[in-house]
Coordinates of C-alpha atoms in Angstrom, one line a residue:
X248 CA 68.1 85.7 55.9
X249 CA 69.5 82.3 56.7
X250 CA 68.1 78.8 57.1
X251 CA 69.3 76.0 59.3
X252 CA 68.3 72.4 59.0
X253 CA 66.0 72.9 62.0
X254 CA 64.0 75.4 60.0
X255 CA 62.7 72.7 57.8
X256 CA 60.3 69.9 58.8
X257 CA 59.4 66.7 56.9
X258 CA 55.8 65.7 57.4
X259 CA 53.7 62.7 56.5
X260 CA 50.4 63.2 54.5
X261 CA 47.1 62.5 56.2
X262 CA 46.9 59.0 54.8
X263 CA 49.9 56.6 54.9
X264 CA 48.8 53.3 53.3
X265 CA 49.2 51.1 50.3
X266 CA 45.7 52.0 49.2
X267 CA 44.3 54.4 46.5
X268 CA 43.7 57.1 49.1
X269 CA 47.4 57.1 50.2
X270 CA 48.7 60.7 50.4
X271 CA 46.4 63.7 50.4
X272 CA 47.0 66.9 52.4
X273 CA 49.9 67.6 54.8
X274 CA 49.6 66.4 58.3
X275 CA 51.7 67.7 61.2
X276 CA 53.2 64.2 61.9
X277 CA 56.9 64.4 61.4
X278 CA 58.6 61.7 59.3
X279 CA 60.9 59.8 61.6
X280 CA 64.6 59.6 60.8
X281 CA 64.6 56.1 62.1
X282 CA 64.7 53.0 59.9
X283 CA 61.5 52.6 57.9
X284 CA 60.4 56.1 58.9
X285 CA 59.0 56.8 55.4
X286 CA 58.8 53.4 53.6
X287 CA 57.6 50.2 55.3
X288 CA 59.6 47.0 55.4
X289 CA 59.5 45.1 52.1
X290 CA 58.3 41.6 52.8
X291 CA 59.6 38.4 51.3
X292 CA 56.5 38.0 49.3
X293 CA 56.9 41.5 47.8
X294 CA 60.5 40.7 46.9
X295 CA 59.5 37.4 45.3
X296 CA 56.6 38.8 43.3
X297 CA 57.8 42.3 42.8
X298 CA 56.0 45.4 43.9
X299 CA 55.7 49.2 43.6
X300 CA 55.3 51.2 46.8
X301 CA 54.4 54.9 46.9
X302 CA 54.9 57.3 49.8
X303 CA 54.2 61.1 50.0
X304 CA 56.2 63.6 52.0
X305 CA 56.0 67.3 52.6
X306 CA 59.1 69.4 52.9
X307 CA 57.9 72.3 55.0
X308 CA 59.3 75.7 55.8
X309 CA 59.2 76.1 59.6
X310 CA 61.3 79.2 59.9
X311 CA 60.3 80.8 63.3
X312 CA 60.6 84.4 61.8
X313 CA 58.3 83.5 58.8
X314 CA 61.2 83.9 56.3
X315 CA 60.6 82.7 52.7
X316 CA 62.6 79.7 51.7
X317 CA 63.7 80.7 48.3
X318 CA 64.2 78.5 45.2
X319 CA 64.0 75.2 47.0
X320 CA 65.4 72.2 45.2
X321 CA 64.9 68.5 46.0
X322 CA 66.7 65.5 44.6
X323 CA 67.9 61.9 45.3
X324 CA 71.5 61.8 46.4
X325 CA 72.5 58.1 46.0
X326 CA 71.1 54.9 44.5
X327 CA 69.5 52.2 46.7
X328 CA 71.8 49.7 48.3
X329 CA 69.5 46.9 47.3
X330 CA 68.1 45.4 44.2
X331 CA 65.2 47.9 44.3
X332 CA 65.4 51.5 43.2
X333 CA 63.8 54.8 44.2
X334 CA 62.3 57.6 42.1
X335 CA 61.1 61.1 43.0
X336 CA 58.4 63.3 41.6
X337 CA 56.6 66.6 42.5
X338 CA 53.2 66.2 44.0
X339 CA 50.3 68.6 44.6
X340 CA 49.0 69.7 48.0
X341 CA 46.1 67.3 47.8
X342 CA 46.7 64.5 45.4
X343 CA 46.5 60.9 46.4
X344 CA 47.9 57.6 45.0
X345 CA 44.9 57.1 42.8
X346 CA 45.6 60.4 41.1
X347 CA 49.0 59.2 40.1
X348 CA 47.5 56.1 38.4
X349 CA 45.3 58.4 36.3
X350 CA 48.1 60.8 35.4
X351 CA 51.7 59.7 36.0
X352 CA 54.1 62.4 37.1
X353 CA 57.6 62.8 35.7
X354 CA 59.6 60.4 37.9
X355 CA 63.2 61.5 38.5
X356 CA 66.2 59.3 39.5
X357 CA 69.8 59.2 40.5
X358 CA 72.9 57.5 39.1
X359 CA 76.7 57.5 39.2
X360 CA 78.6 59.6 36.6
X361 CA 79.6 57.1 33.9
X362 CA 82.6 59.1 32.5
X363 CA 84.6 61.7 34.3
X364 CA 84.2 65.3 33.3
X365 CA 87.0 67.9 32.9
X366 CA 84.8 71.0 32.6
X367 CA 83.3 72.6 29.5
X368 CA 81.2 69.6 28.4
X369 CA 77.7 70.1 27.0
X370 CA 76.7 66.5 27.7
X371 CA 77.3 63.8 30.3
X372 CA 76.6 60.1 30.8
X373 CA 75.0 58.8 33.9
X374 CA 74.7 55.1 34.9
X375 CA 71.2 54.8 36.3
X376 CA 69.7 51.9 38.2
X377 CA 67.0 51.6 35.6
X378 CA 65.9 53.3 32.5
X379 CA 62.5 54.3 33.9
X380 CA 63.7 57.7 35.3
X381 CA 63.4 60.8 33.2
X382 CA 65.3 64.1 33.1
X383 CA 63.2 67.2 32.6
X384 CA 63.6 69.3 29.4
X385 CA 64.7 72.7 30.6
X386 CA 65.0 71.4 34.1
X387 CA 68.1 70.9 36.3
X388 CA 70.5 68.1 36.9
X389 CA 72.4 68.0 40.2
X390 CA 76.0 66.9 39.8
X391 CA 77.7 66.2 43.1
X392 CA 81.2 65.1 43.8
X393 CA 80.4 65.0 47.5
X394 CA 81.4 61.4 48.1
X395 CA 84.5 59.6 49.3
X396 CA 85.2 56.1 48.2
X397 CA 87.4 53.4 49.7
X398 CA 86.7 54.6 53.3
X399 CA 86.8 52.6 56.5
X400 CA 84.2 52.8 59.3
X401 CA 84.6 51.9 63.0
X402 CA 83.0 48.7 64.2
X403 CA 79.2 49.0 64.7
X404 CA 78.7 51.7 62.1
X405 CA 75.8 50.9 59.8
X406 CA 74.6 52.3 56.5
X407 CA 72.6 55.5 57.2
X408 CA 74.5 56.5 60.3
X409 CA 75.9 60.0 60.8
X410 CA 79.7 59.7 61.0
X411 CA 82.7 61.9 61.6
X412 CA 86.2 61.4 60.3
X413 CA 89.1 60.7 62.7
X414 CA 92.2 61.8 60.8
X415 CA 94.6 60.2 63.2
X416 CA 93.0 56.8 62.9
X417 CA 91.9 57.2 59.3
X418 CA 88.5 56.0 60.2
X419 CA 84.9 57.2 60.3
X420 CA 83.2 57.0 63.8
X421 CA 79.5 57.1 64.5
X422 CA 78.0 60.4 65.9
X423 CA 74.5 61.4 66.9
X424 CA 72.1 61.8 64.0
X425 CA 72.3 65.2 62.2
X426 CA 71.8 66.7 58.7
X427 CA 75.2 68.4 58.6
X428 CA 77.5 66.6 56.0
X429 CA 80.2 69.2 55.8
X430 CA 83.6 67.4 56.2
X431 CA 84.7 65.9 58.6
X432 CA 81.0 64.9 59.1
X433 CA 79.0 62.8 56.7
X434 CA 76.7 59.8 56.2
X435 CA 78.0 56.3 56.0
X436 CA 76.4 54.7 52.9
X437 CA 78.2 51.4 53.2
X438 CA 80.6 49.7 50.8
X439 CA 83.3 52.2 51.7
X440 CA 81.2 55.1 50.5
X441 CA 80.6 58.3 52.6
X442 CA 78.4 61.2 51.6
X443 CA 80.4 64.2 52.8
X444 CA 80.9 67.7 51.4
X445 CA 84.7 68.2 51.2
X446 CA 84.7 70.9 48.5
X447 CA 84.7 68.1 45.9
X448 CA 82.4 70.1 43.6
X449 CA 78.7 70.5 43.3
X450 CA 76.6 72.2 40.6
X451 CA 73.1 72.4 39.3
X452 CA 73.1 72.7 35.5
X453 CA 70.2 73.5 33.2
X454 CA 69.2 70.8 30.7
X455 CA 68.5 71.5 27.1
X456 CA 65.0 72.6 26.2
X457 CA 65.2 71.2 22.7
X458 CA 62.1 73.1 21.6
X459 CA 60.9 73.0 18.0
X460 CA 58.1 75.4 17.2
X461 CA 55.7 75.3 14.2
X462 CA 57.2 72.5 12.3
X463 CA 55.1 71.7 9.2
X464 CA 54.1 68.0 9.1
X465 CA 51.2 68.1 6.5
X466 CA 48.5 70.1 4.9
X467 CA 44.7 69.9 4.5
X468 CA 42.7 69.3 1.4
X469 CA 39.3 70.3 2.9
X470 CA 38.0 66.8 2.4
X471 CA 40.1 64.3 4.3
X472 CA 39.7 64.3 8.1
X473 CA 43.0 62.3 8.6
X474 CA 45.5 63.6 6.0
X475 CA 48.9 62.0 6.0
X476 CA 51.5 63.4 8.4
X477 CA 55.3 63.4 8.1
X478 CA 57.5 62.1 10.9
X479 CA 59.0 64.7 13.2
X480 CA 62.4 66.1 12.1
X481 CA 64.0 66.0 15.6
X482 CA 63.2 62.9 17.5
X483 CA 66.5 60.9 17.6
X484 CA 66.3 60.9 21.5
X485 CA 62.5 60.5 21.6
X486 CA 59.7 63.0 21.8
X487 CA 59.3 64.8 25.2
X488 CA 56.1 63.6 26.9
X489 CA 56.5 65.5 30.2
X490 CA 53.3 66.7 31.6
X491 CA 53.7 70.4 31.1
X492 CA 55.6 70.1 27.8
X493 CA 53.5 67.9 25.6
X494 CA 53.5 68.2 21.8
X495 CA 50.7 70.4 20.3
X496 CA 49.4 70.1 16.8
X497 CA 47.4 72.9 15.1
X498 CA 45.3 73.0 11.9
X499 CA 42.8 75.4 10.5
X500 CA 39.4 73.6 10.2
X501 CA 36.5 75.5 8.7
X502 CA 38.4 78.8 9.1
X503 CA 39.0 78.2 12.9
X504 CA 42.4 77.2 14.3
X505 CA 42.0 73.9 16.1
X506 CA 44.4 72.1 18.5
X507 CA 45.3 68.6 19.4
X508 CA 47.6 67.7 22.3
X509 CA 49.7 64.5 22.2
X510 CA 49.5 62.6 25.4
X511 CA 52.6 61.0 27.1
X512 CA 51.6 57.6 25.6
X513 CA 51.3 59.2 22.1
X514 CA 47.5 59.2 21.9
X515 CA 45.7 62.4 20.8
X516 CA 43.3 64.5 22.7
X517 CA 41.4 67.6 21.7
X518 CA 39.8 68.4 18.4
X519 CA 40.1 64.8 17.1
X520 CA 38.6 61.4 17.1
X521 CA 41.8 59.4 16.9
X522 CA 45.5 59.5 16.2
X523 CA 48.8 58.2 17.7
X524 CA 52.4 59.4 17.6
X525 CA 55.3 57.0 18.3
X526 CA 57.0 58.9 21.1
X527 CA 60.2 56.9 20.6
X528 CA 61.0 58.0 17.1
X529 CA 58.5 60.7 16.1
X530 CA 56.6 58.7 13.4
X531 CA 52.9 58.5 13.2
X532 CA 51.4 55.1 13.9
X533 CA 48.0 56.6 13.1
X534 CA 47.4 60.0 11.6
X535 CA 45.3 62.5 13.5
X536 CA 41.6 62.2 12.6
X537 CA 40.4 65.7 13.0
X538 CA 36.8 66.3 14.0
X539 CA 36.4 68.2 10.7
X540 CA 38.7 68.2 7.8
X541 CA 41.7 70.7 7.8
X542 CA 41.2 73.4 5.3
X543 CA 42.6 73.0 1.8
X544 CA 46.2 74.3 1.2
X545 CA 46.8 75.2 4.9
X546 CA 49.6 73.7 6.9
X547 CA 49.3 71.4 9.8
X548 CA 52.0 72.3 12.3
X549 CA 53.4 70.8 15.5
X550 CA 55.3 72.3 18.4
X551 CA 57.3 69.8 20.4
X552 CA 60.5 69.0 22.2
X553 CA 63.0 66.3 21.6
X554 CA 64.0 64.6 24.9
X555 CA 67.1 66.0 26.5
X556 CA 68.2 62.5 27.4
X557 CA 68.6 59.1 25.7
X558 CA 69.2 55.7 27.2
X559 CA 71.6 53.0 26.0
X560 CA 70.8 50.2 28.4
X561 CA 70.9 51.9 31.8
X562 CA 73.3 54.7 30.7
X563 CA 71.5 58.0 30.2
X564 CA 73.2 60.6 28.0
X565 CA 72.1 64.1 29.0
X566 CA 72.2 67.2 26.7
X567 CA 72.9 70.4 28.6
X568 CA 72.0 74.0 27.9
X569 CA 75.1 75.2 29.7
X570 CA 78.7 74.0 30.1
X571 CA 79.9 71.9 33.0
X572 CA 81.7 74.3 35.2
X573 CA 84.0 72.0 37.2
X574 CA 85.9 68.7 36.9
X575 CA 84.2 65.7 38.3
X576 CA 85.6 62.2 38.8
X577 CA 83.2 59.4 37.9
X578 CA 84.1 57.3 40.9
X579 CA 83.0 59.9 43.4
X580 CA 80.2 61.7 41.6
X581 CA 76.4 61.1 41.4
X582 CA 73.9 62.9 39.2
X583 CA 70.2 63.3 39.7
X584 CA 67.1 65.0 38.2
X585 CA 65.8 67.9 40.3
X586 CA 62.4 68.9 41.6
X587 CA 62.3 72.7 41.5
X588 CA 60.0 73.7 44.3
X589 CA 60.2 77.5 44.0
X590 CA 59.7 79.7 47.0
X591 CA 58.2 78.0 50.0
X592 CA 55.8 80.5 51.7
X593 CA 52.2 80.2 52.7
X594 CA 49.7 81.5 50.2
X595 CA 46.0 82.3 49.8
X596 CA 43.7 82.1 46.8
X597 CA 40.1 81.6 45.7
X598 CA 38.9 84.6 47.7
X599 CA 35.2 85.3 47.2
X600 CA 32.3 87.0 49.0
X601 CA 28.7 86.0 48.7
X602 CA 25.4 87.7 49.5
X603 CA 26.8 91.0 50.7
X604 CA 25.1 94.1 49.3
X605 CA 27.2 96.8 50.9
X606 CA 29.9 95.2 53.0
X607 CA 33.5 95.5 51.8
X608 CA 36.6 93.6 52.7
X609 CA 39.9 95.3 51.6
X610 CA 42.2 92.4 50.8
X611 CA 44.6 94.8 49.1
X612 CA 45.5 97.2 51.9
X613 CA 44.8 94.6 54.6
X614 CA 45.3 91.1 53.1
X615 CA 44.7 88.0 55.2
X616 CA 48.0 87.3 56.9
X617 CA 49.6 83.9 57.0
X618 CA 52.6 82.3 58.7
X619 CA 54.7 79.3 57.7
X620 CA 54.2 77.7 61.1
X621 CA 50.4 78.0 61.3
X622 CA 49.0 77.8 57.8
X623 CA 47.3 74.6 56.6
X624 CA 45.9 73.4 53.3
X625 CA 42.2 74.2 53.9
X626 CA 39.1 75.7 52.3
X627 CA 37.7 78.3 54.7
X628 CA 34.3 79.8 55.1
X629 CA 33.5 82.9 57.1
X630 CA 29.8 83.3 57.7
X631 CA 28.2 86.4 59.3
X632 CA 25.7 85.6 62.1
X633 CA 24.8 89.3 62.6
X634 CA 25.9 92.7 61.3
X635 CA 29.2 92.5 63.2
X636 CA 29.8 88.9 64.3
X637 CA 30.9 85.9 62.2
X638 CA 32.0 82.3 62.6
X639 CA 34.8 80.6 60.7
X640 CA 35.0 77.0 59.7
X641 CA 37.4 74.9 57.7
X642 CA 36.0 72.2 55.4
X643 CA 38.3 69.6 57.0
X644 CA 39.3 71.2 60.3
X645 CA 35.9 72.4 61.3
X646 CA 34.9 75.4 63.3
X647 CA 37.9 77.4 64.6
X648 CA 36.1 80.3 66.4
X649 CA 33.9 83.3 66.3
X650 CA 35.0 86.8 65.5
X651 CA 33.9 90.4 65.1
X652 CA 34.6 93.1 62.6
X653 CA 35.7 95.3 65.4
X654 CA 38.7 93.1 66.4
X655 CA 41.5 91.3 64.8
X656 CA 40.7 87.6 64.3
X657 CA 43.6 85.0 64.6
X658 CA 42.4 81.5 65.3
X659 CA 45.1 79.4 66.8
X660 CA 46.4 76.2 65.1
X661 CA 46.6 73.9 68.2
X662 CA 49.4 71.7 66.7
X663 CA 51.8 74.6 66.0
X664 CA 50.6 77.2 68.5
X665 CA 50.6 79.8 65.6
X666 CA 47.5 81.3 63.9
X667 CA 46.0 79.5 61.0
X668 CA 45.7 83.1 59.6
X669 CA 45.0 86.6 60.8
X670 CA 42.2 88.9 59.6
X671 CA 42.8 92.6 60.7
X672 CA 39.8 94.6 61.9
X673 CA 40.9 97.4 59.5
X674 CA 40.0 95.2 56.5
X675 CA 36.2 95.5 57.2
X676 CA 34.0 98.4 56.1
X677 CA 30.5 99.0 55.0
X678 CA 27.4 97.1 56.2
X679 CA 27.4 93.4 56.6
X680 CA 24.4 91.2 57.4
X681 CA 23.6 87.8 58.7
X682 CA 24.1 85.2 56.0
X683 CA 26.9 87.1 54.2
X684 CA 29.8 84.8 53.5
X685 CA 33.5 85.0 52.6
X686 CA 35.4 82.0 51.3
X687 CA 39.1 81.5 50.7
X688 CA 41.7 78.7 50.4
X689 CA 45.1 78.6 52.2
X690 CA 48.2 76.7 51.2
X691 CA 51.1 75.9 53.6
X692 CA 54.7 76.7 53.0
X693 CA 55.6 73.2 51.9
X694 CA 56.8 71.2 48.9
X695 CA 54.8 68.0 48.3
X696 CA 57.0 65.2 47.1
X697 CA 56.2 61.6 46.0
X698 CA 58.7 58.8 46.4
X699 CA 58.4 55.5 44.5
X700 CA 60.1 52.3 45.5
X701 CA 60.3 49.8 42.6
X702 CA 61.0 46.2 43.8
X703 CA 61.7 43.9 40.8
X704 CA 60.6 40.3 41.1
X705 CA 63.2 38.1 42.8
X706 CA 64.9 41.0 44.7
X707 CA 67.4 39.9 47.3
X708 CA 67.0 41.0 50.9
X709 CA 69.0 44.1 51.9
X710 CA 68.8 44.7 55.7
X711 CA 70.4 48.1 55.5
X712 CA 68.7 49.6 52.5
X713 CA 68.7 53.4 52.2
X714 CA 66.7 56.1 50.6
X715 CA 69.1 59.1 50.4
X716 CA 67.7 62.4 49.3
X717 CA 68.5 66.0 49.8
X718 CA 67.3 69.6 49.4
X719 CA 68.8 73.0 48.8
X720 CA 67.6 76.5 49.6
X721 CA 69.2 79.7 48.4

């Protein structure tokens, strides 16, 4: 199995606006590689007042042979050229901008290595553009010495242009746009900086998990609903508030183990009426007020993680779970948090049948077949109109055709000229009747990503600003 750059597509979502409904499901509209292909122009009024702009993008597996794109990673590769900065987060197949305001994702950033590495280190310092980027406990950091500094470009080369090095002239010349950055090709980033892979060293290292399980922070007396709680023992770098790794407090109340989850802002949710944890230092600004008093003499315990990073100004110190394998020079190395996308392949779930008394669909021996090119994010309904005939509709796409249990059914996606899915005739058995219904949901072979552009008030104009990001597939 092998993947070329052409085996991936970058698609817009259905809605591309600055409104709450921005985002949503994947469209089949490619993101242009031209200037402002993803983000719009930032106006003078936005630069003067400051603004935050969000855009969603889907990195889609478009392999013609339906190969699985394994262990896909996505990350920012270089800071912005302007006074703004960009952040990256994983999305869901359907979420919109309004959903991000209700539950903020973990926003990842990129920065220059602040101190050179010789190999063997278990920590590193990164100079970030701002301290609002996080690094994921147990996640990955991308360390890339794939940059050349102090370079010269031919006249007319602009930031973002694909370039190729002319050894005789010691200069980088513009070439047609392409994704290949293996030296002598690269991307001109401006200011004498070229993104080019010249075997300078690139690695993905696992960050520390920093998990602390079952730490005792108090005990119940059977009377007080809000007994005093001790500060957390390991919070020098702050308490991890990442969405899937929130602190959990347990207590036995009335003989039943109860649970409270600490939210990213330190507030408490679950079997409680109040409570607040200072996520910066692990102290309790307000003890948990349990719905009923914790039982006398029984411990109140917390499972939590200490952040794997700590900021001093805009310098983030990262704690690693494994040693740095190679030497990296600070002047030519950038580091970024990584979105781990897993395997990009189409999938199906929520399969149900309704109304049938004796009809059977064998989704084990003859599962519904999907392709990376044809599959869409959709809720499907297959409704029988007789003992053998059925009609299939998508909640968003609408009717896609009629079929029969005697024949394979493969409705064509008109945009990609590949089937949305294929149902084999061999999957049907038993007796079906008009009104019987099968429902299922399909998901495309794509990684949904959110990008955030943060424009501080008073930002100067940068006519050649760049969002530089990359992806990796095993």
